[in-house]
Coordinates of C-alpha atoms and ligand atoms in Angstrom, one line a residue:
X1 CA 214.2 20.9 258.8
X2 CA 217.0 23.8 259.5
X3 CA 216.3 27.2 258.2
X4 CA 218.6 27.8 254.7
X5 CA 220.6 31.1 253.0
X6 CA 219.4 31.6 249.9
X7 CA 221.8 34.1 247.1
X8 CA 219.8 37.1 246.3
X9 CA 220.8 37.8 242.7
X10 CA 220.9 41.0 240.8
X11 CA 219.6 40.0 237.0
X12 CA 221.7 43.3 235.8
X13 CA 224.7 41.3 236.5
X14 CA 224.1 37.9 237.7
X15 CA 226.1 38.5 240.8
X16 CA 225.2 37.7 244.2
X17 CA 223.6 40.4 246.1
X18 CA 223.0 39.2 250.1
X19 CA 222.2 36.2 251.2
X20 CA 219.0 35.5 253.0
X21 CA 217.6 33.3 255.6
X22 CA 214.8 31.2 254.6
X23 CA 212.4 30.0 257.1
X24 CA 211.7 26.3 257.6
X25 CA 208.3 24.7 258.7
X26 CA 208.9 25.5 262.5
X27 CA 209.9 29.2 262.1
X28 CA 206.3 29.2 259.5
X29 CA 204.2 27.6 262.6
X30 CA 206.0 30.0 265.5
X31 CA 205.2 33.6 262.7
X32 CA 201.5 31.8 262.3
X33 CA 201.1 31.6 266.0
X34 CA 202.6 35.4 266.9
X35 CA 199.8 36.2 264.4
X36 CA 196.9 34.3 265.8
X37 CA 198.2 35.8 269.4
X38 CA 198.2 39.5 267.9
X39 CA 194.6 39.2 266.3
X40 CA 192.8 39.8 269.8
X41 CA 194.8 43.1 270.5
X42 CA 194.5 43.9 266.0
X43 CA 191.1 43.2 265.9
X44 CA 190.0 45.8 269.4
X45 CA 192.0 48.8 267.7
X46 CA 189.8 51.3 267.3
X47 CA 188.4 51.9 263.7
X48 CA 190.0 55.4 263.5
X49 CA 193.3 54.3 265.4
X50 CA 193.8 51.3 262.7
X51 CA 193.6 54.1 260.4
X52 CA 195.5 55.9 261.9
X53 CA 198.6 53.3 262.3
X54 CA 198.1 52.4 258.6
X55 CA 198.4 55.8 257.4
X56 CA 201.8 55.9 259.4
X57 CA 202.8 53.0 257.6
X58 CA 201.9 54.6 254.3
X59 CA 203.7 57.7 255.0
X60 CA 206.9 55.5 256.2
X61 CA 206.8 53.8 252.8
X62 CA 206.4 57.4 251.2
X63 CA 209.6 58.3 252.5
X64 CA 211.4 55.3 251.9
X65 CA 210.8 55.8 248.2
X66 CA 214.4 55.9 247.3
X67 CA 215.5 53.1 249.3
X68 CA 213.4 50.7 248.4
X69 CA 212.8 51.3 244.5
X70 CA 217.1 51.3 244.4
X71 CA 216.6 48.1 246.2
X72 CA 214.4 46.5 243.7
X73 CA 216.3 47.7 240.9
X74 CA 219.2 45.9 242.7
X75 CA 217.3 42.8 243.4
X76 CA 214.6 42.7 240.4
X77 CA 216.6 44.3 237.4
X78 CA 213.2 47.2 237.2
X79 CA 214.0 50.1 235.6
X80 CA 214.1 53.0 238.3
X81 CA 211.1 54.3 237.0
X82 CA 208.7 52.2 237.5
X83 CA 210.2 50.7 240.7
X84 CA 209.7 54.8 241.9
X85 CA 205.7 53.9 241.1
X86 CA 205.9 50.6 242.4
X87 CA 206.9 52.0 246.1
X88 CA 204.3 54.5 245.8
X89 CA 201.8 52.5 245.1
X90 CA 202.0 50.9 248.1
X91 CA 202.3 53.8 249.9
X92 CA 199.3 54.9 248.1
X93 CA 197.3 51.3 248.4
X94 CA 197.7 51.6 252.7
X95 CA 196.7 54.9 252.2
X96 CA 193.6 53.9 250.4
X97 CA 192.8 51.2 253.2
X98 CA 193.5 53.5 255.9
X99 CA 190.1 54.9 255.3
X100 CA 188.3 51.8 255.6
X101 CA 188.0 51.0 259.2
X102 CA 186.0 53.7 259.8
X103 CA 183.9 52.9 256.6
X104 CA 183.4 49.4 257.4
X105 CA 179.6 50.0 257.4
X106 CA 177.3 47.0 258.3
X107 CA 173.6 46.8 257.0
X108 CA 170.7 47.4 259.3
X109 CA 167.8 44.9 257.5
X110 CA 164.3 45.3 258.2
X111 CA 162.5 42.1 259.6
X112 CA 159.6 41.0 261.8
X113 CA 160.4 41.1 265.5
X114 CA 163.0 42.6 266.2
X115 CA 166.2 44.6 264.6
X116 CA 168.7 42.9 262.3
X117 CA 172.0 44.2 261.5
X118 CA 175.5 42.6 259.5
X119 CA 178.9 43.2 261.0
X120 CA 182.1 42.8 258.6
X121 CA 184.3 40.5 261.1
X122 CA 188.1 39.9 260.2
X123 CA 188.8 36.6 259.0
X124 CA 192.0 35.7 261.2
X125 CA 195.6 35.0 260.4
X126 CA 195.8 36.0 256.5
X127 CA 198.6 34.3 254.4
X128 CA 200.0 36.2 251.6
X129 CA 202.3 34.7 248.8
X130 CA 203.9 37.2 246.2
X131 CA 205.6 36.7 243.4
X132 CA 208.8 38.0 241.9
X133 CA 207.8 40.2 239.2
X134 CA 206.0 42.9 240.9
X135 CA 207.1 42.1 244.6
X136 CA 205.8 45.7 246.3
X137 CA 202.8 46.5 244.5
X138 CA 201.5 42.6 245.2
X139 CA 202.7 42.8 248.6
X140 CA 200.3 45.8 249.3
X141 CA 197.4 44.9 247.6
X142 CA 197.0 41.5 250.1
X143 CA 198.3 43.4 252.8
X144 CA 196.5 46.7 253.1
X145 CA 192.7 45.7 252.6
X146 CA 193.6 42.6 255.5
X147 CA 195.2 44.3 258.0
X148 CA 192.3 47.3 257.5
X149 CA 189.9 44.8 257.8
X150 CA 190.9 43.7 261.5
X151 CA 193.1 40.6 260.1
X152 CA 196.7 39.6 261.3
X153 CA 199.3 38.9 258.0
X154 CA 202.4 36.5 257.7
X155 CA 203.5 37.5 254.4
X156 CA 205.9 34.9 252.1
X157 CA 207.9 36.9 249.4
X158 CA 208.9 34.7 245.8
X159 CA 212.4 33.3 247.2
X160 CA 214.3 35.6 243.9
X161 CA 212.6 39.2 245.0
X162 CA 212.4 39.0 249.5
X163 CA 214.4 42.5 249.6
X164 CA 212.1 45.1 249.7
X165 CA 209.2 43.0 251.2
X166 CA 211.7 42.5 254.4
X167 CA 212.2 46.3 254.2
X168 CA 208.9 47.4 254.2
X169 CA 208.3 45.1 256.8
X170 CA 210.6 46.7 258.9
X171 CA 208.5 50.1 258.0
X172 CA 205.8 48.8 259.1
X173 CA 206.8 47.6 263.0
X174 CA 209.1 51.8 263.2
X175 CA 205.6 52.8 262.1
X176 CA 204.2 51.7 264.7
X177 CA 202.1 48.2 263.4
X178 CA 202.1 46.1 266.8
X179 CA 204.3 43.1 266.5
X180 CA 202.9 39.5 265.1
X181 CA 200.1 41.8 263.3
X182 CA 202.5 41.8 259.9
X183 CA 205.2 39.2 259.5
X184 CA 207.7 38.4 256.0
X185 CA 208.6 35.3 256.4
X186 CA 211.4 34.9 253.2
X187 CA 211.4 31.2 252.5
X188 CA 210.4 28.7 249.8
X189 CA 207.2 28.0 248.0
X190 CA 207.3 24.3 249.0
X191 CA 207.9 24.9 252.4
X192 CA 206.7 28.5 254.1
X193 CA 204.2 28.9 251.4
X194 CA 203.2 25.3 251.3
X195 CA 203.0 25.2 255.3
X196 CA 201.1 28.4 255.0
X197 CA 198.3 26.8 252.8
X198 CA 197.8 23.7 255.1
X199 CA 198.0 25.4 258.5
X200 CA 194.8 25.1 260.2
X201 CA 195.1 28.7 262.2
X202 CA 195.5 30.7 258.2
X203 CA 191.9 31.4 257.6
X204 CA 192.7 32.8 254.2
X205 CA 195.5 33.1 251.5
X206 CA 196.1 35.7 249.0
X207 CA 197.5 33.9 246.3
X208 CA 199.9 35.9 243.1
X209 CA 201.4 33.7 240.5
X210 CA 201.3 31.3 238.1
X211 CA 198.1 29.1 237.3
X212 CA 200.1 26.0 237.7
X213 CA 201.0 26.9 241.2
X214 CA 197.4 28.5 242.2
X215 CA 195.6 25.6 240.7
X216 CA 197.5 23.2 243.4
X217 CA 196.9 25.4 246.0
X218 CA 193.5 25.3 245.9
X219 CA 193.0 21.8 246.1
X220 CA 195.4 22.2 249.1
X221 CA 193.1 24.5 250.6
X222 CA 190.1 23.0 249.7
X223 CA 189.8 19.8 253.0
X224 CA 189.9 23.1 255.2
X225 CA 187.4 25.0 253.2
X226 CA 190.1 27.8 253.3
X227 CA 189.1 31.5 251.6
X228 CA 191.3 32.0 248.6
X229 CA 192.7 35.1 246.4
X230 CA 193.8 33.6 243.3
X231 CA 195.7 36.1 240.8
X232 CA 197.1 34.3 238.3
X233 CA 198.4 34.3 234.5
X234 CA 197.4 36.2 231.8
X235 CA 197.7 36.0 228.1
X236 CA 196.2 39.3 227.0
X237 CA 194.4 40.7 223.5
X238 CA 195.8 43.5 222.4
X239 CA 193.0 44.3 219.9
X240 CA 193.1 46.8 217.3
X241 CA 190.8 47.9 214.5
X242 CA 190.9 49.5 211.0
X243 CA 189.2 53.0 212.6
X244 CA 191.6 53.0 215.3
X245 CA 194.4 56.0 215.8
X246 CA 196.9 53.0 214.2
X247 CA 199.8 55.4 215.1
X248 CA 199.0 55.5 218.5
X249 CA 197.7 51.7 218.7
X250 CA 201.5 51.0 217.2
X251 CA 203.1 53.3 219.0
X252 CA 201.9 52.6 222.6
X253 CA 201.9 48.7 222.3
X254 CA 205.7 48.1 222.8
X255 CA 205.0 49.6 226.6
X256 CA 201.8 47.3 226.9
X257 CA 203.6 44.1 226.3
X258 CA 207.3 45.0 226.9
X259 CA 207.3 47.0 230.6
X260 CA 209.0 44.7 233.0
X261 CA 210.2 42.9 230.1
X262 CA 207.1 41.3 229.7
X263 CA 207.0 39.8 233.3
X264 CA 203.8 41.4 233.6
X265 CA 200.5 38.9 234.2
X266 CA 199.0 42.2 232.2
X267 CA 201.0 41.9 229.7
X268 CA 199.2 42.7 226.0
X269 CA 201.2 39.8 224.3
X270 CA 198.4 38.8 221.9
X271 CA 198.5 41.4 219.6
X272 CA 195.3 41.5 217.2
X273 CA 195.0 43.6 214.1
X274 CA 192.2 44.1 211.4
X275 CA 193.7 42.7 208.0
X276 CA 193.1 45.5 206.2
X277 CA 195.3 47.1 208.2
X278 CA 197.9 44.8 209.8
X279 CA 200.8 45.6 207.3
X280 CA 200.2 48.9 208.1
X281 CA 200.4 48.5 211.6
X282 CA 203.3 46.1 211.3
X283 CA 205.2 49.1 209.9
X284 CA 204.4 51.3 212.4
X285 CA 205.4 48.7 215.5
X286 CA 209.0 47.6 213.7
X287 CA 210.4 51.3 214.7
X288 CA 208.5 51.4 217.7
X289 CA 210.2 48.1 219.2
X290 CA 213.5 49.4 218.0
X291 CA 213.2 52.4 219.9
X292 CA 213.1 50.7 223.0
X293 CA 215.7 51.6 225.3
X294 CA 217.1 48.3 227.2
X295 CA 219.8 48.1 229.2
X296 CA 221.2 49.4 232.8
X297 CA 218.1 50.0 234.9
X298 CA 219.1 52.6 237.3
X299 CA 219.5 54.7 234.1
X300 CA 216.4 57.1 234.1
X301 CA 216.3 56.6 230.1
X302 CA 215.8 52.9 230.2
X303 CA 212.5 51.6 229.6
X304 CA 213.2 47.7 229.8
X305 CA 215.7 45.9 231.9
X306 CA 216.9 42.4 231.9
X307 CA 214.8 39.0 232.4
X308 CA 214.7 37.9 236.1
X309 CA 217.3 35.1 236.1
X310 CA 218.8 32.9 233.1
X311 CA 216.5 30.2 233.8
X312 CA 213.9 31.9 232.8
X313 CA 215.5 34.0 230.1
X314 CA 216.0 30.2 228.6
X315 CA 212.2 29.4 229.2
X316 CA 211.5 32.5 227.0
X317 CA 213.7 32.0 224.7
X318 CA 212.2 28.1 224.1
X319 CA 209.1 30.2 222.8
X320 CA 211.2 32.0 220.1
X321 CA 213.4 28.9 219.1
X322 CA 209.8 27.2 218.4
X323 CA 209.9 25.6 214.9
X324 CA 206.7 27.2 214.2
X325 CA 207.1 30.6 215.2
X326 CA 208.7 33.6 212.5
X327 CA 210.6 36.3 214.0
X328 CA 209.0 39.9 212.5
X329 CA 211.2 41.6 213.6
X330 CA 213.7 42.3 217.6
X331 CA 214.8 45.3 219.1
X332 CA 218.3 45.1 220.8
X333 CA 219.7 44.2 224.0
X334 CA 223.2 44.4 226.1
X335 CA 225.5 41.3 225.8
X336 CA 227.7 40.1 228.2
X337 CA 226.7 39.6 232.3
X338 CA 222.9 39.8 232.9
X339 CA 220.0 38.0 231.8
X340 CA 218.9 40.2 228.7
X341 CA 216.5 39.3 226.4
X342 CA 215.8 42.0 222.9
X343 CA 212.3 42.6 222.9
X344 CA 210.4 40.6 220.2
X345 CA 207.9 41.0 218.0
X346 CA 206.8 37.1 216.0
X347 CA 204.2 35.8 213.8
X348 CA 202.5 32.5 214.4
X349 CA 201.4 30.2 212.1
X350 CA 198.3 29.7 213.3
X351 CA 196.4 30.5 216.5
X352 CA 196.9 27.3 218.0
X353 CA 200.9 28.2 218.2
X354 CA 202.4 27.7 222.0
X355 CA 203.4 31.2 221.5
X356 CA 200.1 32.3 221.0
X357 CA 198.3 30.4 224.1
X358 CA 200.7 30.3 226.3
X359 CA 202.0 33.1 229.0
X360 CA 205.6 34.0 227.9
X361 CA 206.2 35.7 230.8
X362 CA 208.8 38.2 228.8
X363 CA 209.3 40.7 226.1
X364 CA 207.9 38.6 223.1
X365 CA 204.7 39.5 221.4
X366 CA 202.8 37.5 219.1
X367 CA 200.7 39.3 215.9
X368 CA 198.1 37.6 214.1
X369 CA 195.0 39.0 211.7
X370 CA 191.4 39.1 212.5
X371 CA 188.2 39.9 209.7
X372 CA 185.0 41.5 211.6
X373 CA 184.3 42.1 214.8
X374 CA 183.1 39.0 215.8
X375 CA 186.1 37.0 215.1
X376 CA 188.4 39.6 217.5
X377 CA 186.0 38.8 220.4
X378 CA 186.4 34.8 219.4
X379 CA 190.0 34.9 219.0
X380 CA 190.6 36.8 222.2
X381 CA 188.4 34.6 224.0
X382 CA 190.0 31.3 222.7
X383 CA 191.9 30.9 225.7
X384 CA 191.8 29.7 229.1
X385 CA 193.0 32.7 230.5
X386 CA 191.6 36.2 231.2
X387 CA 193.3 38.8 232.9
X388 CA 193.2 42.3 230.7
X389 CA 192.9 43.5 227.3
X390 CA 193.0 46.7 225.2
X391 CA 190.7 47.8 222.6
X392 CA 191.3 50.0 220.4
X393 CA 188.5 51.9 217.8
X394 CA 187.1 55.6 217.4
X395 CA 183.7 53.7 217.8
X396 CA 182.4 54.3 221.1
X397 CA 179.4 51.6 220.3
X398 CA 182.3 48.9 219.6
X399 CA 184.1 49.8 222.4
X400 CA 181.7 49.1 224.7
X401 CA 180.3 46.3 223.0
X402 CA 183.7 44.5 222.6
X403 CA 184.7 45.5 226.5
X404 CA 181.5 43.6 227.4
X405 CA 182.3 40.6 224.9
X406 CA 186.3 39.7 226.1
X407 CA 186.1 37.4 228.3
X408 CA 189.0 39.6 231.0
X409 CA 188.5 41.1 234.3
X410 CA 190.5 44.3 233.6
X411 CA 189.8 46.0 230.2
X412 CA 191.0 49.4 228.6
X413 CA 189.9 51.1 225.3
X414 CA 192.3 53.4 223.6
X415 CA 195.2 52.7 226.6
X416 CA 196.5 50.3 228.4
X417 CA 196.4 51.1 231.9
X418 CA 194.9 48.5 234.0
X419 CA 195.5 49.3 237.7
X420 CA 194.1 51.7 240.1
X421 CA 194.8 51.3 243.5
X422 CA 190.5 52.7 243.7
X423 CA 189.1 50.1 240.6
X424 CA 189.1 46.4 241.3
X425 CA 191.6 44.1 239.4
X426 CA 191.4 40.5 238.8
X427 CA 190.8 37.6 236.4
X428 CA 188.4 35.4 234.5
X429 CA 188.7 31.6 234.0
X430 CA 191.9 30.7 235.0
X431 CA 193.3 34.1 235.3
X432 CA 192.3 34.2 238.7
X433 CA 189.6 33.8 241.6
X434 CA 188.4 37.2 243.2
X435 CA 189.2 40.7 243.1
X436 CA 191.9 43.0 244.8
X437 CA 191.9 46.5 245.4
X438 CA 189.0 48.8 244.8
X439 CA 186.4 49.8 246.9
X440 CA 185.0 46.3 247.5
X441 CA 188.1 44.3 248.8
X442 CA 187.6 44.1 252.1
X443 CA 184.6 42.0 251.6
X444 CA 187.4 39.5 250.7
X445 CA 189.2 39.8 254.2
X446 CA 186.1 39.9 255.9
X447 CA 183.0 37.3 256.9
X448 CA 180.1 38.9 256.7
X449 CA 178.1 38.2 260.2
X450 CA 174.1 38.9 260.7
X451 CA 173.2 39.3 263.9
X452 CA 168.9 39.5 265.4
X453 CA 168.2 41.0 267.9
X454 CA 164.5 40.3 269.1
X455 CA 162.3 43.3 270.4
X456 CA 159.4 41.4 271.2
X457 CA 159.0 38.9 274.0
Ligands
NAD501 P1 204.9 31.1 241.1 O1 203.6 30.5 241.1 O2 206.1 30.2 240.8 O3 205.2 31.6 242.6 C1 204.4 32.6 243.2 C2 204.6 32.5 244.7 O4 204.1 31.2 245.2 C3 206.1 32.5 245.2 O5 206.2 33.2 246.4 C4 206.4 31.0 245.4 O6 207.5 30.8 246.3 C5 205.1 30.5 245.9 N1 204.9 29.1 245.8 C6 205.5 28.2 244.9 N2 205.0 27.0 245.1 C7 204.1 27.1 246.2 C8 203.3 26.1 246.8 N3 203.4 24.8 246.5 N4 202.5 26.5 247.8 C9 202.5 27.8 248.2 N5 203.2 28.8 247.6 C10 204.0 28.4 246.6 O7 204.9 32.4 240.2 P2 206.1 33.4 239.9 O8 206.9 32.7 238.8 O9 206.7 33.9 241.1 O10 205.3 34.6 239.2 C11 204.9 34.7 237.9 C12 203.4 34.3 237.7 O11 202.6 35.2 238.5 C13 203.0 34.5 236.3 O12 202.2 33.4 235.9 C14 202.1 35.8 236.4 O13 201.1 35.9 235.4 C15 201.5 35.6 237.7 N6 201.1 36.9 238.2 C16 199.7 37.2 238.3 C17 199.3 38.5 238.7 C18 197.8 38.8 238.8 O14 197.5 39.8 239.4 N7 196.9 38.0 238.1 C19 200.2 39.4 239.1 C20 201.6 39.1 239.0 C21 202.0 37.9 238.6

């Protein structure tokens, strides 16, 4: 098969941006091989020369702040702001890995005969699939912790979002990152990524997006026994009770569900309230949603800008147009070119609603009333996903015991922030399989080797 352009879009005004080559299976087999040939040179870097390559690459990201969150502002419609942090938190991630070659500390386990010690051994040829909604911070958090631990990467970028991904790939070989030891390969899922899964010489794939698509993937993985990262959907409780700060629960949960315009697999779009509060609180959002600043997202004010292409924008919008499903209340969005949606607050019938189970994947949030305790935790936990959560109560004793009930990987009381490049982040059920960042990661680009060495003949 010949390699194809494919029209980079920019969702601000659903013109063409570049167009970009898209690699076919032969060009994924020749990047897998460069790879497997770079491992043997990778892997014999010295621990404190690995770090010291990967802190160049941080600091070459560092300084290509601008250039590359203007590029995904371009390419991804994400307001400047948060495409600033975005960048810098993968400067900040290969920063945070840099450290670990040195620290990649075996055990030394006491047994009869002899001495027995563990050695954390890279895995191979890593593949790495983003997606398009946060296409630098996912990059880093697969590529960082591999190529710290000793691995080689061929990275695939989702076909709508390769710009920045190229760019810092670029970063990485001025920095100094010996070739074949990180590749970005732009192509399709079906046919890079696809390829990637089945080749025998990937030892492991990092895998962000969409249960449907990580679900298949395994089973694709599975006749090579194949290590998998799964990160995957989200559909997550925004919880909220009576003796909560309700004006900062209300006021804070348009940014929870609404950032990215909701393409966020963190995304609070559950919203749970006490009844004897929810009209209360429903009060409190309505002018909190209208506030919302959406529109151009180079401008430093905006807070939201537009849906990633109009097919998706229609695939939200099927959610609202629901029968079932009462509109509360919108806040506003530009007409014209650009695929903008008004962020959107509804009201389900019934917690068996589509809106209500299923990811949305944009900037519609669904409300509905809980009693006690007891039926929070069941209604967030009456879904197949978990991912995050926010709980919010002045009651330290609920707070914890809540955090321990929801069924979610990544959970916040009185906020909503849930990543840290230094915490690990990742999902229950089918939110996901494994954890990125935090100290631990590199166990999951690493085998774990024991090795005897008898002292007795
Ligand atoms: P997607 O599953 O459609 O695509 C993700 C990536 O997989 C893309 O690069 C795509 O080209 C590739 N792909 C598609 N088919 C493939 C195949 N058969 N084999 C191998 N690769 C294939 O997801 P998306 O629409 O790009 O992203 C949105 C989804 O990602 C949402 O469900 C969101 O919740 C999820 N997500 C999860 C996290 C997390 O950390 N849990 C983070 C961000 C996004």
């Amino acid at each position: 098969m010949a390699s194809t352009s494919y029209a980079v879009i920019d969702p601000t005004t659903g013109s063409p941006l570049i167009a970009v080559e898209q690699a076919d299976v032969a060009q994924t087999d020749l990047a897998v091989e460069a790879a497997h040939r770079a491992l043997d040179h990778w892997r014999r870097v010295s621990p404190a020369d690995r770090g010291r390559l990967l802190r160049g690459f941080a600091d070459a990201v560092g300084e290509a702040i601008e250039e590359l969150a203007a590029l995904e502002v371009s390419n991804a419609g994400h307001t400047i702001g948060n495409a600033r942090w975005e960048a810098g938190n993968v400067a900040d991630v290969l920063h945070y890995y840099a450290a670990a070659p040195e620290r990649a500390f075996g055990r030394q386990i006491p047994v009869a005969g002899g001495v027995d010690i563990t050695f954390q051994e890279p895995l191979g040829v890593v593949g790495v699939i983003v997606p398009w909604n946060f296409p630098m911070p996912i990059f880093g958090w697969g590529v960082a912790p591999a190529l710290a631990a000793g691995n080689t990467v061929v990275v695939k970028p989702a076909e709508l979002t390769p710009l920045t991904a190229v760019r810092i790939g670029q970063l990485a070989s001025e920095a100094g990152i010996p070739d074949g030891v990180l590749t970005v390969l732009p192509g399709k899922g079906s046919v890079v990524g696809e390829r990637l899964v089945t080749h025998p010489l990937v030892r492991k794939i990092c895998f962000t997006g969409s249960t449907a698509v990580g679900t298949r993937l395994l089973a694709t993985a599975a006749p090579q026994v194949k290590r998998v990262t799964l990160e995957l959907g989200g559909k997550s409780a925004n919880i909220i009770f009576a003796d909560s700060d309700l004006e900062q629960a209300a006021a804070s949960a348009p940014g929870a569900v609404f950032d990215n315009a909701g393409q966020d697999c963190c995304a609070r779009s559950r919203i749970l309230v006490q009844a004897s509060v929810y009209d209360r609180f429903l009060e409190l959002l309505e002018p909190a949603v209208a506030a919302v600043q959406v529109g151009d997202p180079g401008a430093q004010a905006t807070d939201m800008g537009p849906l990633i292409s109009a097919e998706h924008r229609d695939r939200v919008g099927g959610y609202v147009a629901d029968d079932a499903v009462e509109v509360a209340f919108r806040g506003t969005a530009p007409d014209g070119a650009g695929f903008w949606y008004p962020p959107t607050v509804v009201l389900p019938h019934a917690a068996s609603d589509r809106v209500w189970r299923e990811e949305v994947f944009g900037p519609v949030v669904a409300v509905l009333p809980f009693d006690d305790e007891a039926e929070a935790v069941a209604m967030a936990n009456d879904s197949e996903l978990g991912l995050s959560g926010s709980i919010w109560t002045n009651d330290v004793g609920r707070a914890l015991r809540v955090a321990r009930a929801v069924e979610a990987g990544n959970l916040s009381v009185n906020s909503h922030a849930s990543v840290r490049y230094s915490t690990p982040f990742g999902g229950y059920k089918q939110s996901g399989l494994g954890r990125e960042l935090g100290p631990d990661a590199l166990e999951a680009f690493s085998e774990i080797k024991n090795v005897f060495i008898a002292t007795e003949r």
